[in-house]
CSV table of C-alpha atoms in Angstrom, one decimal:
chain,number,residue,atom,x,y,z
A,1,UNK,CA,-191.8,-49.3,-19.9
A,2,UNK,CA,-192.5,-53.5,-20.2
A,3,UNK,CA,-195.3,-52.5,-22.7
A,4,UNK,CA,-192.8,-50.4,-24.9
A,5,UNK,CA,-190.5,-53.0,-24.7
A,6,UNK,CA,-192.9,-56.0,-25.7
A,7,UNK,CA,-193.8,-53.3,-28.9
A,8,UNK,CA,-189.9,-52.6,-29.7
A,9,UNK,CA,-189.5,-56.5,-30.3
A,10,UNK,CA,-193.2,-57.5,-31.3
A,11,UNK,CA,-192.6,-56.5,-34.6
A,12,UNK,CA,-189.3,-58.3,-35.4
A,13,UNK,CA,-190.8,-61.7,-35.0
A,14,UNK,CA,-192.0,-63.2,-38.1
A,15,UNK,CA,-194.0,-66.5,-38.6
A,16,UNK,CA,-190.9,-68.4,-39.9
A,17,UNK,CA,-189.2,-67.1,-36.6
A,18,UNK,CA,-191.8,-68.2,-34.0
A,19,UNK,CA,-192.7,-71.5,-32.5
A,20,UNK,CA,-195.9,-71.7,-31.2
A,21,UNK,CA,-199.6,-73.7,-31.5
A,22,UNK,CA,-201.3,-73.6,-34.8
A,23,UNK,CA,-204.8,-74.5,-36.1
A,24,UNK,CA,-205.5,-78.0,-36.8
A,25,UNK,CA,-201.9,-79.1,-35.6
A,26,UNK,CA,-202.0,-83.1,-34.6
A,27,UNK,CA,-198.0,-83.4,-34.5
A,28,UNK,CA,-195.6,-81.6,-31.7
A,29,UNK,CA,-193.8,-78.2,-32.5
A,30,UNK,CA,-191.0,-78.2,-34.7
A,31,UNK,CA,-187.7,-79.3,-32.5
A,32,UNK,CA,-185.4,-76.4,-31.5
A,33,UNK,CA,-183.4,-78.4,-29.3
A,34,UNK,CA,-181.7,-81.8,-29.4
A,35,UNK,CA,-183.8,-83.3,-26.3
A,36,UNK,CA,-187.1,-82.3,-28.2
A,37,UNK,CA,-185.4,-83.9,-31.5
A,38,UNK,CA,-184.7,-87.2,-29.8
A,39,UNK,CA,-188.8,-87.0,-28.4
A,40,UNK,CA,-189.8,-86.5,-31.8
A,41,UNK,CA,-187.7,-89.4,-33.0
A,42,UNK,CA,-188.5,-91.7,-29.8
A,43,UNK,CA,-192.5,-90.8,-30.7
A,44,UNK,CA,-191.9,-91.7,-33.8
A,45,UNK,CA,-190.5,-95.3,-33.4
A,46,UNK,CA,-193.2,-95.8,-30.7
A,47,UNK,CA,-195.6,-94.8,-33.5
A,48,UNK,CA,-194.5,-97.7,-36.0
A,49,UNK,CA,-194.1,-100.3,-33.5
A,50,UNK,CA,-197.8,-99.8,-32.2
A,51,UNK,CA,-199.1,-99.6,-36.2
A,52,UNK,CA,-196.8,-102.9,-36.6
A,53,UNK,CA,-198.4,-104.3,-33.4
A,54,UNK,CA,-202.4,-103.0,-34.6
A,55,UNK,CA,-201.8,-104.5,-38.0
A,56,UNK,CA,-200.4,-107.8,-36.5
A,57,UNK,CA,-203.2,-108.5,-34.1
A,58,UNK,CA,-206.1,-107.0,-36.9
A,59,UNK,CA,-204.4,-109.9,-39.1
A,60,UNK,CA,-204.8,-112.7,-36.1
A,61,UNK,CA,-208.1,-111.6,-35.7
A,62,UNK,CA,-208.9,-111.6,-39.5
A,63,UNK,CA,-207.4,-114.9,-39.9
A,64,UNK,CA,-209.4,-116.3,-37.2
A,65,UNK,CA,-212.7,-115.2,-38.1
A,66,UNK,CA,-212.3,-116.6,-41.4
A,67,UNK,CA,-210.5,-120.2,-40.3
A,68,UNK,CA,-212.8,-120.8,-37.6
A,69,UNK,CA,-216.5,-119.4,-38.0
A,70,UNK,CA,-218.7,-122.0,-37.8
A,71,UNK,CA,-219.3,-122.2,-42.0
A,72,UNK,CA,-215.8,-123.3,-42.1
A,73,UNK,CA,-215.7,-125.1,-39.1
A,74,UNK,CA,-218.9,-126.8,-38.2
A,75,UNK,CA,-217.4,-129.2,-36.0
A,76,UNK,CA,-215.5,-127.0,-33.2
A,77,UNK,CA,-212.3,-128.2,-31.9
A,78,UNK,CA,-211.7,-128.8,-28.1
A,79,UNK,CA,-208.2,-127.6,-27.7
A,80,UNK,CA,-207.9,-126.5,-24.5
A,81,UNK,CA,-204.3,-124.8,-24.9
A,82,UNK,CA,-201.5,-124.8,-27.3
A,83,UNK,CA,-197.8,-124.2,-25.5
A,84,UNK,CA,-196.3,-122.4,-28.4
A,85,UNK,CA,-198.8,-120.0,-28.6
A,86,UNK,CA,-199.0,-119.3,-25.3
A,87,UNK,CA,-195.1,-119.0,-25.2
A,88,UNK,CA,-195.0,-116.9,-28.2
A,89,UNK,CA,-197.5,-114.2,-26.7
A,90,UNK,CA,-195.7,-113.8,-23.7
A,91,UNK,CA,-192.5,-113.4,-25.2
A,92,UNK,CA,-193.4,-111.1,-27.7
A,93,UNK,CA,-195.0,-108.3,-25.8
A,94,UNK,CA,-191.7,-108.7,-23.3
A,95,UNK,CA,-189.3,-108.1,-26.2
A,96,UNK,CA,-191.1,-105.3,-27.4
A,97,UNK,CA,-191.0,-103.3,-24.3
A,98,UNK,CA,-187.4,-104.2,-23.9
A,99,UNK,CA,-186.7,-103.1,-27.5
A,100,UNK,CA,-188.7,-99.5,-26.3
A,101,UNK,CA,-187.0,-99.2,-23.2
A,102,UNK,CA,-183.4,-99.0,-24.5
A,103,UNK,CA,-184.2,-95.7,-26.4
A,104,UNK,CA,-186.3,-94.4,-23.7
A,105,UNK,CA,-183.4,-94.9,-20.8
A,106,UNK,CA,-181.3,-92.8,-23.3
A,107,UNK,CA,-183.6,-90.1,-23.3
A,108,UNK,CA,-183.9,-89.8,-20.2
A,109,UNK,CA,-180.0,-90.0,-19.7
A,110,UNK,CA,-179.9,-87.3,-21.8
A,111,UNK,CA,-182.3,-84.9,-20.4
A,112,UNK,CA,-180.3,-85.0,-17.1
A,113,UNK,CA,-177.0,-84.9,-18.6
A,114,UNK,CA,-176.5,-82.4,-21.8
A,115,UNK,CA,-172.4,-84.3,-22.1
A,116,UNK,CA,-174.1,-87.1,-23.5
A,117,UNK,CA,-175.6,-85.5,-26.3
A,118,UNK,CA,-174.7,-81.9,-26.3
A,119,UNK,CA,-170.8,-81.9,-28.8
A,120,UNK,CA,-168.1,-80.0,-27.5
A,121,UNK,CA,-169.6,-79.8,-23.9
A,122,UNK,CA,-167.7,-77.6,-22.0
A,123,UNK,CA,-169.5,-77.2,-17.8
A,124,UNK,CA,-167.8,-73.6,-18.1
A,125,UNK,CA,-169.7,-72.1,-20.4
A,126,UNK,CA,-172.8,-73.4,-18.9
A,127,UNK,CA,-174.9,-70.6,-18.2
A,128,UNK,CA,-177.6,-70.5,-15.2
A,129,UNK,CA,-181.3,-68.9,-15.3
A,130,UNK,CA,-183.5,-69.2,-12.6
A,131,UNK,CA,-187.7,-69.2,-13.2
A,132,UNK,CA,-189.7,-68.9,-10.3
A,133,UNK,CA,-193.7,-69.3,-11.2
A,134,UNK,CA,-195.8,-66.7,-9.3
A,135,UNK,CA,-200.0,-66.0,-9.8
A,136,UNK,CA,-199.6,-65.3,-12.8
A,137,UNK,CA,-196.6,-64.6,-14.3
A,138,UNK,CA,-192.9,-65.5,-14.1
A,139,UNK,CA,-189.7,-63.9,-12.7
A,140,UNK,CA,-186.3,-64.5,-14.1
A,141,UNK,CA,-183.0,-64.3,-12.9
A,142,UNK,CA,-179.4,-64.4,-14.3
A,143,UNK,CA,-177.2,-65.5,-11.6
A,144,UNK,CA,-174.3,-65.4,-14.4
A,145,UNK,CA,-175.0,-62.3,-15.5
A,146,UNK,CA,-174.3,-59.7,-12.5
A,147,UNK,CA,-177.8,-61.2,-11.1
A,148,UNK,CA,-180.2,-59.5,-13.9
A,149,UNK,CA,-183.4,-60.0,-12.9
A,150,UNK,CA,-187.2,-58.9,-14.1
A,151,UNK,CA,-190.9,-60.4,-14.4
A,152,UNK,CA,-192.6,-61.6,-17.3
A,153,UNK,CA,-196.3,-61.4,-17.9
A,154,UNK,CA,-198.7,-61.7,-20.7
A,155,UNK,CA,-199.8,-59.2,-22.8
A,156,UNK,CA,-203.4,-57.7,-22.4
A,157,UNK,CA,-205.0,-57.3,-25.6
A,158,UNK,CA,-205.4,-53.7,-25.3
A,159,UNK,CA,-201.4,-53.7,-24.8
A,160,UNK,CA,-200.4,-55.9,-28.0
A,161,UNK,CA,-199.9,-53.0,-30.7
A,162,UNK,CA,-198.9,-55.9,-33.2
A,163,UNK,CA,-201.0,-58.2,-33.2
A,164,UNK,CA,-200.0,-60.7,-36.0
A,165,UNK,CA,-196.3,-60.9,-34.3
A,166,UNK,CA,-197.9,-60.7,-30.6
A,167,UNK,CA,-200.2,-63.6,-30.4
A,168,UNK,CA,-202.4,-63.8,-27.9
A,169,UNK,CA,-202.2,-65.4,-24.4
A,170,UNK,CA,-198.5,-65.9,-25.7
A,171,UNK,CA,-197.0,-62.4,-25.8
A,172,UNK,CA,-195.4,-61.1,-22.8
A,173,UNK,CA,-193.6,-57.8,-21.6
A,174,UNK,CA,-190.2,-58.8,-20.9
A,175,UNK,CA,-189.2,-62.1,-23.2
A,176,UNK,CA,-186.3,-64.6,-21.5
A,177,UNK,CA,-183.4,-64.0,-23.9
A,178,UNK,CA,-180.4,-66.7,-24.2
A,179,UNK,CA,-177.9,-66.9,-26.4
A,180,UNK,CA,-178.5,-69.8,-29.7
A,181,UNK,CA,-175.9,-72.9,-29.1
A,182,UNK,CA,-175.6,-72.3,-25.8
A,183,UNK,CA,-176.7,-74.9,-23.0
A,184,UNK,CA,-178.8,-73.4,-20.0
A,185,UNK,CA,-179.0,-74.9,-16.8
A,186,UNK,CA,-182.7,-74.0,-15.7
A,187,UNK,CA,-183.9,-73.5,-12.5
A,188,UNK,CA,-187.2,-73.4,-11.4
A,189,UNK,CA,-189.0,-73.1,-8.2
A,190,UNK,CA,-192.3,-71.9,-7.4
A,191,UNK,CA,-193.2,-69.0,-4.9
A,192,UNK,CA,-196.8,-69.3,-3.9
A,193,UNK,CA,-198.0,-72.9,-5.5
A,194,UNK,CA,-197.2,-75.3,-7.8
A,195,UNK,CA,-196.8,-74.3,-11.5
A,196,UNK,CA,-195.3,-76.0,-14.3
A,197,UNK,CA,-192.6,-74.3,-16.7
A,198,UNK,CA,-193.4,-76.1,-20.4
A,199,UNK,CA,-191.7,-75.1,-23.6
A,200,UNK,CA,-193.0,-77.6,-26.5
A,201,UNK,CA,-190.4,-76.5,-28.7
A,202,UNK,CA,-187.1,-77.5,-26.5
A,203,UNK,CA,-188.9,-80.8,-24.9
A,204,UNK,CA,-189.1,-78.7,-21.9
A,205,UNK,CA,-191.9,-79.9,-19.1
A,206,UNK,CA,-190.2,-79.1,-15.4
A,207,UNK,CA,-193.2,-78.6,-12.2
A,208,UNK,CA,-192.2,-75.2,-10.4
A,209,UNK,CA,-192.8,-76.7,-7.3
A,210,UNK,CA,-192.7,-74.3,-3.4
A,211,UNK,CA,-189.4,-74.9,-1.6
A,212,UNK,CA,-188.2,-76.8,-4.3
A,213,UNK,CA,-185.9,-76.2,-6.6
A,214,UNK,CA,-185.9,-77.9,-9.6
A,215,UNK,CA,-183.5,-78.1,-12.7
A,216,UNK,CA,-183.1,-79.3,-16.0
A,217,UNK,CA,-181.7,-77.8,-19.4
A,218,UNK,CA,-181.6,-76.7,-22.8
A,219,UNK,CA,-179.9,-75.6,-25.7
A,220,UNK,CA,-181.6,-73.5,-28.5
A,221,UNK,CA,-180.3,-74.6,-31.5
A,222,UNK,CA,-182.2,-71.9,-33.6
A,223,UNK,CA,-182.8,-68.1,-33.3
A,224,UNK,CA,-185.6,-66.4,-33.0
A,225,UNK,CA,-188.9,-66.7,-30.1
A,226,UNK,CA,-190.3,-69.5,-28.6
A,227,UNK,CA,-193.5,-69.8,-27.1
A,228,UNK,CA,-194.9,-72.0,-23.8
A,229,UNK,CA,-197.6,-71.7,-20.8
A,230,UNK,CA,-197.7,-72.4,-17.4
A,231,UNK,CA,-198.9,-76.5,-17.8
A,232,UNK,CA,-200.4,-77.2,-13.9
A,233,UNK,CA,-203.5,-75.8,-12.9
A,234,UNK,CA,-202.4,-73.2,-10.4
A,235,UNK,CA,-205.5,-70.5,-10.0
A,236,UNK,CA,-208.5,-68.7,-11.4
A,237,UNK,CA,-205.5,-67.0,-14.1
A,238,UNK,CA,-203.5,-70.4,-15.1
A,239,UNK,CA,-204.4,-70.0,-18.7
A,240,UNK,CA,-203.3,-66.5,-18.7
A,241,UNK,CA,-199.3,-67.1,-17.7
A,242,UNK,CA,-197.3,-67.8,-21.0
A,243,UNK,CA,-193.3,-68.0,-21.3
A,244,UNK,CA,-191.6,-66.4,-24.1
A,245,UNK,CA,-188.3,-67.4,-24.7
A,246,UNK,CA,-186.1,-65.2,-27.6
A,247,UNK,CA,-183.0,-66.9,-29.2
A,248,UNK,CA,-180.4,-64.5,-30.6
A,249,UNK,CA,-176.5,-64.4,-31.2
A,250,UNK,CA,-174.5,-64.6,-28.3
A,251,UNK,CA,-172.8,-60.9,-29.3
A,252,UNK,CA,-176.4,-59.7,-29.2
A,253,UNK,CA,-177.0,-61.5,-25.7
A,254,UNK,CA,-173.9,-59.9,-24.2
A,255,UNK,CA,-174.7,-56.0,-25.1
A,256,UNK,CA,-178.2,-57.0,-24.4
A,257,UNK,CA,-177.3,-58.3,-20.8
A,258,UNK,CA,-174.6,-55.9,-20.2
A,259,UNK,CA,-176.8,-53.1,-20.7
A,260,UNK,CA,-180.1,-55.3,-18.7
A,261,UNK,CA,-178.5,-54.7,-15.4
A,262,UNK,CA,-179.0,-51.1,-15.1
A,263,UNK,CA,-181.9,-50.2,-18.1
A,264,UNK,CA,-184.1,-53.7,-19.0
A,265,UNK,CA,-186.2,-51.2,-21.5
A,266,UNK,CA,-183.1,-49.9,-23.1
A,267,UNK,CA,-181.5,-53.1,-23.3
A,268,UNK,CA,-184.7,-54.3,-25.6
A,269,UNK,CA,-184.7,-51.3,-27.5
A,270,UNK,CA,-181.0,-52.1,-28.2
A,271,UNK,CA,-182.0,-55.9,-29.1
A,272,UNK,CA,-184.6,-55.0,-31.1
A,273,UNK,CA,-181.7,-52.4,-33.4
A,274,UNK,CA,-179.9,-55.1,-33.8
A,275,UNK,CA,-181.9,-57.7,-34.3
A,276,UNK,CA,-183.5,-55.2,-37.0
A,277,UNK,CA,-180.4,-54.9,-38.8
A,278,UNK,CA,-180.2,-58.3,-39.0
A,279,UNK,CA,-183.5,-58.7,-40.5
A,280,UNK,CA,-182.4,-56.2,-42.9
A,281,UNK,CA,-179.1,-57.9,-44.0
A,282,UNK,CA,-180.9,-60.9,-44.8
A,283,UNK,CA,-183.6,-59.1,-46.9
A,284,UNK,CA,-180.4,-58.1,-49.1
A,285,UNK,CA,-178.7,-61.5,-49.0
A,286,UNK,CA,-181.6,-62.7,-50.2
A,287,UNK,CA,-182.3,-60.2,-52.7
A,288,UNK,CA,-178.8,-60.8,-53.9
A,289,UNK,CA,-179.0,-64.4,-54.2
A,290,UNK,CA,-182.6,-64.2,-56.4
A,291,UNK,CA,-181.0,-61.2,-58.9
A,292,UNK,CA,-177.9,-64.1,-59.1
A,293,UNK,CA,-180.4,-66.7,-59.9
């Protein structure tokens, strides 16, 4: 029944959909959330100021290779130190790292506290999923949700009938679904040892650590699947214990979650109809839009 329902939504996720590795990639995932958008933008400032700071000392050096070499210099000088210099490169590093830790307290604000950057926070419409890492795979639970609960695990080869919308070591049985614009408190706790709970995508790193429970959350600010993996070293099978994480409408969360409780394969099959038709409407909006043109 998990196998049928990985196939029933395989299909429906296309490459423009998905977030997930890709050959030759240097820079992080595209941001689906606004806590992985503030680590692209924090990376990024961090970025210029250590160019800045390479091209800066490169220039000291240059500068002092060509003032001083002993062509140029031939009789050396026997300064022994020089106060404003040694004032200046104190100072300087010190306001640097001051000027990096202002954004870097916010983000870390923020990834505790969703009011601070989430608009329209409303605590009621928070809604709760709990992870808990076992060897190897993942089990989640919808407290929220008449306590919906089912494991995830990865996809065997032999079990992925679409393989170009099913990576490999990615694609898993029974996806998490949530609902887009919507923040999630997660949970997670680990039942045997310590895993991890990554999702490059939402900025999303929290250790799934034995009678512990830790939480942090997210808000998917796009629909469609989003790929992780289990990032601490937990067995002989670590590498084989992805998280797949589906975005859709919140309409198409509720019938999926109402109907989850009692039949989790009918409740993809349902997902996957709908999320179909959608798929289908936009083929004709966009058909439309290129016979307007």
């Amino acid at each position: 029944m998990a196998t049928a329902s990985a196939a029933t939504l395989g299909g429906l996720t296309g490459a423009a959909q998905a977030a997930q590795p890709t050959p030759w990639a240097v820079w992080s995932q595209t941001a689906a959330s606004p806590i992985q958008a503030m680590i692209e933008r924090f990376n990024a400032g961090i970025t210029i100021v250590m160019a800045l700071v390479v091209v800066v000392v490169l220039a000291l050096i240059i500068y002092c290779v060509v003032r001083f070499n002993a062509k140029a210099n031939p009789v050396p000088s026997k300064t022994s130190h020089n106060t404003m210099i040694e004032v200046i490169w104190t100072l300087a590093p010190i306001l640097i790292l001051i000027g990096i830790s202002v954004p870097s307290f916010s983000l870390l604000f923020a990834q505790a506290d969703p009011a601070r950057i989430v608009k329209d926070y409303d605590p009621e419409k928070v809604m709760t999923i709990k992870a808990t890492g076992l060897q190897w795979y993942w089990n989640y639970e919808y407290p929220d949700n008449d306590g919906i609960a089912f494991d995830s695990t990865m996809l065997e080869d032999k079990d992925r009938t679409d393989p170009v919308n099913q990576p490999r070591l990615l694609a898993v049985d029974n996806e998490m679904i949530v609902p887009v614009g919507t923040v999630v408190r997660l949970q997670v706790i680990g039942a045997d040892v310590i895993h991890s709970f990554a999702m490059p995508s939402f900025g999303l790193k929290l250790d799934a650590v034995p009678g512990r429970l830790n939480e942090t959350w997210f808000l998917a600010e796009r629909e469609g699947v989003y790929y992780g993996q289990c990032s601490e070293l937990c067995g002989i099978n670590h590498a084989y214990m992805p998280i797949a994480i589906r975005v859709v409408k919140p309409e198409q969360f509720k019938a999926w979650a109402a109907q989850a409780k009692d039949d989790l394969p009918g409740a993809y099959k349902t997902l996957a109809a709908a999320l179909a038709q959608d798929k289908v409407a936009q083929a004709s909006e966009a058909a439309v839009e290129v016979a307007a043109r």
